[in-house]
GROMACS .gro file of C-alpha atoms in nm:
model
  223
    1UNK     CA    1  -6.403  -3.321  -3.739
    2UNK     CA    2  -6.769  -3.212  -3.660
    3UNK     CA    3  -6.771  -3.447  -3.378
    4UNK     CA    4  -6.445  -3.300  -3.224
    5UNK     CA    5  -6.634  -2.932  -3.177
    6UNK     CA    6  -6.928  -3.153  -3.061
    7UNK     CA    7  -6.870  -3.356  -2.816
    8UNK     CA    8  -6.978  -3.213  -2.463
    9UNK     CA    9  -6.771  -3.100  -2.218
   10UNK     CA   10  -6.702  -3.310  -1.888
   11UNK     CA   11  -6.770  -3.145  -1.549
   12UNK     CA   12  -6.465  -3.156  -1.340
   13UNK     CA   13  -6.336  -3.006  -1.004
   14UNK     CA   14  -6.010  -2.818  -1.007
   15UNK     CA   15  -5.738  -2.927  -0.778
   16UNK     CA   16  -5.422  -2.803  -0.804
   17UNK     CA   17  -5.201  -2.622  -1.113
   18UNK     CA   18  -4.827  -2.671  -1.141
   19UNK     CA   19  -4.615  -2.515  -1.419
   20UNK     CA   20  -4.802  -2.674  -1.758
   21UNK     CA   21  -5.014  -2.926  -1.574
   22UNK     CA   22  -5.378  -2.917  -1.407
   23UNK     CA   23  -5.465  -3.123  -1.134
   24UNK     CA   24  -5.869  -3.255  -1.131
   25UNK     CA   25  -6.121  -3.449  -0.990
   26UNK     CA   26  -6.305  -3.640  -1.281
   27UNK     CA   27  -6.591  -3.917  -1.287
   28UNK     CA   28  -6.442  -4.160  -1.524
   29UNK     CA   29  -6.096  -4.253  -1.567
   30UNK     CA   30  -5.976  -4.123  -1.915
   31UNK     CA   31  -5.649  -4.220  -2.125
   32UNK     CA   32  -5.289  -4.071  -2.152
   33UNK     CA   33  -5.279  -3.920  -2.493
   34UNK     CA   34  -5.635  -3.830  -2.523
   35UNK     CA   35  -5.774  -3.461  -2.608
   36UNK     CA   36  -6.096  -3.314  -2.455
   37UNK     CA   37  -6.288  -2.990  -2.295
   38UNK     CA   38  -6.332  -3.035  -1.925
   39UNK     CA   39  -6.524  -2.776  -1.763
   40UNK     CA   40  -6.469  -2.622  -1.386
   41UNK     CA   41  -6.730  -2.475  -1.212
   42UNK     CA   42  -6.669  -2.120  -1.075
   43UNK     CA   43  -6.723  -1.934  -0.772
   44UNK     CA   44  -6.856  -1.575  -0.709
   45UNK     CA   45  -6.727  -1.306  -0.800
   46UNK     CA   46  -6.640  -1.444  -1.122
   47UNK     CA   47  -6.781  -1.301  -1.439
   48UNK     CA   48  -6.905  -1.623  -1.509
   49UNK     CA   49  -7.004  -1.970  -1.343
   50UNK     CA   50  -6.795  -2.230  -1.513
   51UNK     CA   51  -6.478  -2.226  -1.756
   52UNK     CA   52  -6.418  -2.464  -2.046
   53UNK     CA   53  -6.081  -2.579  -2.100
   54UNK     CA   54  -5.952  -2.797  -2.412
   55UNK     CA   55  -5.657  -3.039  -2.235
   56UNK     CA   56  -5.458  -3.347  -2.354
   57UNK     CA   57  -5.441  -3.583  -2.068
   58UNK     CA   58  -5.068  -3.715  -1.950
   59UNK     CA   59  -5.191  -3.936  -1.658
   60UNK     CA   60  -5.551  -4.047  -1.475
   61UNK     CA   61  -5.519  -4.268  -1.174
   62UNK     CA   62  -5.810  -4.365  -0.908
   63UNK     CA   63  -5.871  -4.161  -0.608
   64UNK     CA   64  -5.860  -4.264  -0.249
   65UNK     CA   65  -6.190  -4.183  -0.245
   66UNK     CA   66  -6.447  -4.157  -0.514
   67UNK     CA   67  -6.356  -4.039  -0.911
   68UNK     CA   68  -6.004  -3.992  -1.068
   69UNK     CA   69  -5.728  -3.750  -1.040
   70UNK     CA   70  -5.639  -3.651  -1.383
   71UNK     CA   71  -5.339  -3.465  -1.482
   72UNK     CA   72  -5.347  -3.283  -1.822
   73UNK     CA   73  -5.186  -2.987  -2.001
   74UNK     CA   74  -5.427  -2.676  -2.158
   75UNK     CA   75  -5.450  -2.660  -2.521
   76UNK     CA   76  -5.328  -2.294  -2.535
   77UNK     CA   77  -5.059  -2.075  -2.605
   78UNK     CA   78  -4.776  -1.957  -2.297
   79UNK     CA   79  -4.975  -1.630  -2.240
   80UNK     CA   80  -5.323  -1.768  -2.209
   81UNK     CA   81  -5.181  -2.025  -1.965
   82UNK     CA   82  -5.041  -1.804  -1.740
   83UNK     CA   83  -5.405  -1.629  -1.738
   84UNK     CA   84  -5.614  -1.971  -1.690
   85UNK     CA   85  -5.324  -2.060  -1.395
   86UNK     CA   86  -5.431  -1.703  -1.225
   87UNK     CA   87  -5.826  -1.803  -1.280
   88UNK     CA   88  -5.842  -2.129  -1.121
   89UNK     CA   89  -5.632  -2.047  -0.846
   90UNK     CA   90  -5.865  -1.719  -0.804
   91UNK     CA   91  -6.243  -1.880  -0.880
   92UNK     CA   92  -6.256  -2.218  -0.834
   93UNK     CA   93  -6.224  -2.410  -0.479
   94UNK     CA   94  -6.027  -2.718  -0.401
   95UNK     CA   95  -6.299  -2.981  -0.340
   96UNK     CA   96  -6.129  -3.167  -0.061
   97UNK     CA   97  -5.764  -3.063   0.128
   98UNK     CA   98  -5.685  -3.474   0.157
   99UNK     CA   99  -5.704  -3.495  -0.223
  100UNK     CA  100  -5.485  -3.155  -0.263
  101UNK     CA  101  -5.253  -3.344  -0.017
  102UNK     CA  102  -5.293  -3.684  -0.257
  103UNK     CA  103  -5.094  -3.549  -0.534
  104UNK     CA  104  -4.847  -3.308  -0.377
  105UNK     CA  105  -4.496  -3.440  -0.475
  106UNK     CA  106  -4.328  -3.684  -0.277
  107UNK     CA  107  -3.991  -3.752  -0.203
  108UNK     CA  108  -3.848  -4.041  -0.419
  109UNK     CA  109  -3.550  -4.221  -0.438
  110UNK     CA  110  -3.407  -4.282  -0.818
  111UNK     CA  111  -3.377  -4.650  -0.826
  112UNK     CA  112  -3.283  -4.868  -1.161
  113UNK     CA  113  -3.408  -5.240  -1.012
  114UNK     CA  114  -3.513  -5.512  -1.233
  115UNK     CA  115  -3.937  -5.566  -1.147
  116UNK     CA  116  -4.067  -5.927  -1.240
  117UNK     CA  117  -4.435  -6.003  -1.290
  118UNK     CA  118  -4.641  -6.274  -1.476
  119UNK     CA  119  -4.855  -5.942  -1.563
  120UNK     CA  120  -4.576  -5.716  -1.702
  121UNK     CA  121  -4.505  -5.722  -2.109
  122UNK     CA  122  -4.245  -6.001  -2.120
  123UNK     CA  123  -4.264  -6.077  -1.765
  124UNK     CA  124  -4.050  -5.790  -1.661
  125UNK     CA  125  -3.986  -5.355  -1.605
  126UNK     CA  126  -3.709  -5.169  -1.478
  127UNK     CA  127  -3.806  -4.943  -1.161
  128UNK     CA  128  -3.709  -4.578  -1.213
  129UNK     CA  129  -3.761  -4.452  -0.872
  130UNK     CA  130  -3.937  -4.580  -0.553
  131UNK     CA  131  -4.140  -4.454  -0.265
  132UNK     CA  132  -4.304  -4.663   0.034
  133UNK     CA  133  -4.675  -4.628  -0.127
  134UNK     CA  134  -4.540  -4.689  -0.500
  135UNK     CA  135  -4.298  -4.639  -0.822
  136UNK     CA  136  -4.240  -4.582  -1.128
  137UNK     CA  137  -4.182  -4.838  -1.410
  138UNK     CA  138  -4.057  -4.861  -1.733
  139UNK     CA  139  -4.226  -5.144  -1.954
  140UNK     CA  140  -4.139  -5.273  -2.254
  141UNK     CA  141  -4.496  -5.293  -2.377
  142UNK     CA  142  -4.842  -5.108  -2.271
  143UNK     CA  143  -4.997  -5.148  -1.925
  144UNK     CA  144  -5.388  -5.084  -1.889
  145UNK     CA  145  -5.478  -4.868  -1.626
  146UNK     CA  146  -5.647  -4.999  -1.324
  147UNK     CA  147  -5.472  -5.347  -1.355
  148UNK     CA  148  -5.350  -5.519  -1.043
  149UNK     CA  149  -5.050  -5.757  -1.020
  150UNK     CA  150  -4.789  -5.922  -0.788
  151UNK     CA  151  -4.470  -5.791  -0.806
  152UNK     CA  152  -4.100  -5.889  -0.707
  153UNK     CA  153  -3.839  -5.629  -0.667
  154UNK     CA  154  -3.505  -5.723  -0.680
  155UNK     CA  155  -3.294  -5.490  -0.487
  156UNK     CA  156  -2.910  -5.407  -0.494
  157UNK     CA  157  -2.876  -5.415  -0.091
  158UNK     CA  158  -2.800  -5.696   0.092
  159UNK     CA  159  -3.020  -5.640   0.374
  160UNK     CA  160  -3.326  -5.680   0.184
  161UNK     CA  161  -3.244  -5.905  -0.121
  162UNK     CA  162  -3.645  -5.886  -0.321
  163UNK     CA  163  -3.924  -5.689  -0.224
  164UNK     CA  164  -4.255  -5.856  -0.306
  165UNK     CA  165  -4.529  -5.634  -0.345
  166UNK     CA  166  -4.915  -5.629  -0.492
  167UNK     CA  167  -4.973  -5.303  -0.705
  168UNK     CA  168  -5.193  -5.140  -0.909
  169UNK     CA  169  -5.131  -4.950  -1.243
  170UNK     CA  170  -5.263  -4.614  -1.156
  171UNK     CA  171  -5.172  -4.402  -1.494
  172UNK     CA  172  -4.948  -4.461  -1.802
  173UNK     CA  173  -4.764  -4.273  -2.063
  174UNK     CA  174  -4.641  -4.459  -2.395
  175UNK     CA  175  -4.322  -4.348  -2.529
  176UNK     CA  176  -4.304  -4.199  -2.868
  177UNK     CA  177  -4.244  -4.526  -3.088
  178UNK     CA  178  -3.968  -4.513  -3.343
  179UNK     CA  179  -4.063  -4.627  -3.696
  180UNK     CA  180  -3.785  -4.918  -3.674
  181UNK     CA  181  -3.912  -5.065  -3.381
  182UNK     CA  182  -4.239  -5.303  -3.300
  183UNK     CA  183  -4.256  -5.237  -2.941
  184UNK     CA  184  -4.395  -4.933  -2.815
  185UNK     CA  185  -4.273  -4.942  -2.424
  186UNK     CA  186  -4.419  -4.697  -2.184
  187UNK     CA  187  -4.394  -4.548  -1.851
  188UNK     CA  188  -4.610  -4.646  -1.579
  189UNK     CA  189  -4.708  -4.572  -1.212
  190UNK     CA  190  -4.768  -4.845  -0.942
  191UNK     CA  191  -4.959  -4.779  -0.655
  192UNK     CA  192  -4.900  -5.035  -0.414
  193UNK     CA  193  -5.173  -5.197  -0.264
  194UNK     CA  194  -5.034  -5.463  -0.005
  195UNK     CA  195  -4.659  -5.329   0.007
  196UNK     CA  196  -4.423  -5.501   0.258
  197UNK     CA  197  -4.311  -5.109   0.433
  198UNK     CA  198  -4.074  -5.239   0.644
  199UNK     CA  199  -3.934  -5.374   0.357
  200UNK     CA  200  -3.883  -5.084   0.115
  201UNK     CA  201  -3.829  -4.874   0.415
  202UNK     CA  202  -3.511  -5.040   0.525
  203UNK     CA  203  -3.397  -5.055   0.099
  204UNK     CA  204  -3.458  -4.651   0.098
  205UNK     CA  205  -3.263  -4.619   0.436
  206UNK     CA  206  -3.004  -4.812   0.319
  207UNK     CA  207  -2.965  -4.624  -0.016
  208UNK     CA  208  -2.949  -4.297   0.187
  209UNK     CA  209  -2.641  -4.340   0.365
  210UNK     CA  210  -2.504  -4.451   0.068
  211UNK     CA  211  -2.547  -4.182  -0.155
  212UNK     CA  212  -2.446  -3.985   0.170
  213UNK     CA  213  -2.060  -4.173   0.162
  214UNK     CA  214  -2.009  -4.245  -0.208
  215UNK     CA  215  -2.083  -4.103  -0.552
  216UNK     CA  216  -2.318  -4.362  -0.680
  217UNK     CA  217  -2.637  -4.337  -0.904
  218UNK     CA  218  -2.884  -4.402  -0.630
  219UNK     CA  219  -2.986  -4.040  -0.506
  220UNK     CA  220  -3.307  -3.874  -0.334
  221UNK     CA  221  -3.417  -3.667  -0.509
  222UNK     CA  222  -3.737  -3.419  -0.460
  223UNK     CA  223  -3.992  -3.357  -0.799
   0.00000   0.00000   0.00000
């Protein structure tokens, strides 16, 4: 317990807060799950030059250029949020605008497509949604951050039957495991690395027009 109060804090610089979640710049990539005090430096006229902040991280990917964008949610109450929400936006300065841009939402199209890989838990995932630069998988096992694998999508459209792809594993997020069950499955992000565009592309047009004509599950949708 000592430890906990202990352990130093970890310098970070403050990108971006939406709703419950903080956006930084870290050194080292860190786990989903874990708990620790990051601390932002501060700009004049503050009352003070740096603000510590106990967060549990929910997702840590690499950056395009150097460190990690972490996402995490403060340790604190409602009230107090709102309060540290009006304190970074007022105090601290977005290090870079490209890595403010970097984890803006995009538009994604809600996909359920059967992903095989020689890397995934039993060989296989189920894509949840899917953008030209990535998606988002459901495994039926953990993933280790950082990772890279070839991957074959296997589409519903005729036009483009498999999408074959080489991706990384850029955060993860286990789901809560029921006492029954062995298998802890999780939800991961894939940053593609070598993606075929014109592939996907043509898959997302395709799905457009036909969630524009018929009432089917495929929809865009914007986070």
């Amino acid at each position: 317990m000592l430890s906990f109060f202990r352990s130093a804090p970890e310098w970070v610089h403050f990108i971006d807060i939406r709703e419950s979640n903080i956006c930084f710049l870290l050194d080292r990539p860190k786990k989903a799950g874990s708990k620790m005090r990051v601390r932002f430096p501060l700009t004049l006229p503050a009352p003070k030059d740096k603000l510590d902040v106990w967060v549990t991280m929910t997702a840590c990917r690499s950056s395009r250029g150097d460190g990690y964008i972490g996402v995490a949610q403060p340790n604190l109450p409602p009230a107090d949020r709102l309060e540290l929400a009006e304190t970074l936006r007022k105090y601290c300065l977005v290090r870079a605008p490209e890595q403010l841009a970097e984890v803006r939402q995009t538009e994604r199209t809600r996909v359920s497509l059967r992903v095989m890989g020689r890397q995934l838990p039993y060989y296989r995932a189920v894509a949840l949604d899917l953008t030209p630069g990535g998606m988002k998988l459901h495994c039926q096992g953990p993933l280790e951050v950082g990772t890279v694998m070839e991957l074959r999508i296997d589409t519903d459209v005729a036009k483009v039957e498999e999408i074959r792809v080489r991706a990384r594993v850029a955060w993860t997020l286990a789901d809560p495991q029921p006492q029954e069950s062995d298998i802890r499955s999780c939800v991961a992000g894939m940053q593609f690395l070598s993606p075929n565009e014109g592939q996907v592309r043509t898959y997302l047009a395709e799905v457009a027009k036909r969630g524009e004509g018929e009432q089917v599950t495929h929809r865009l949708v914007t986070n």
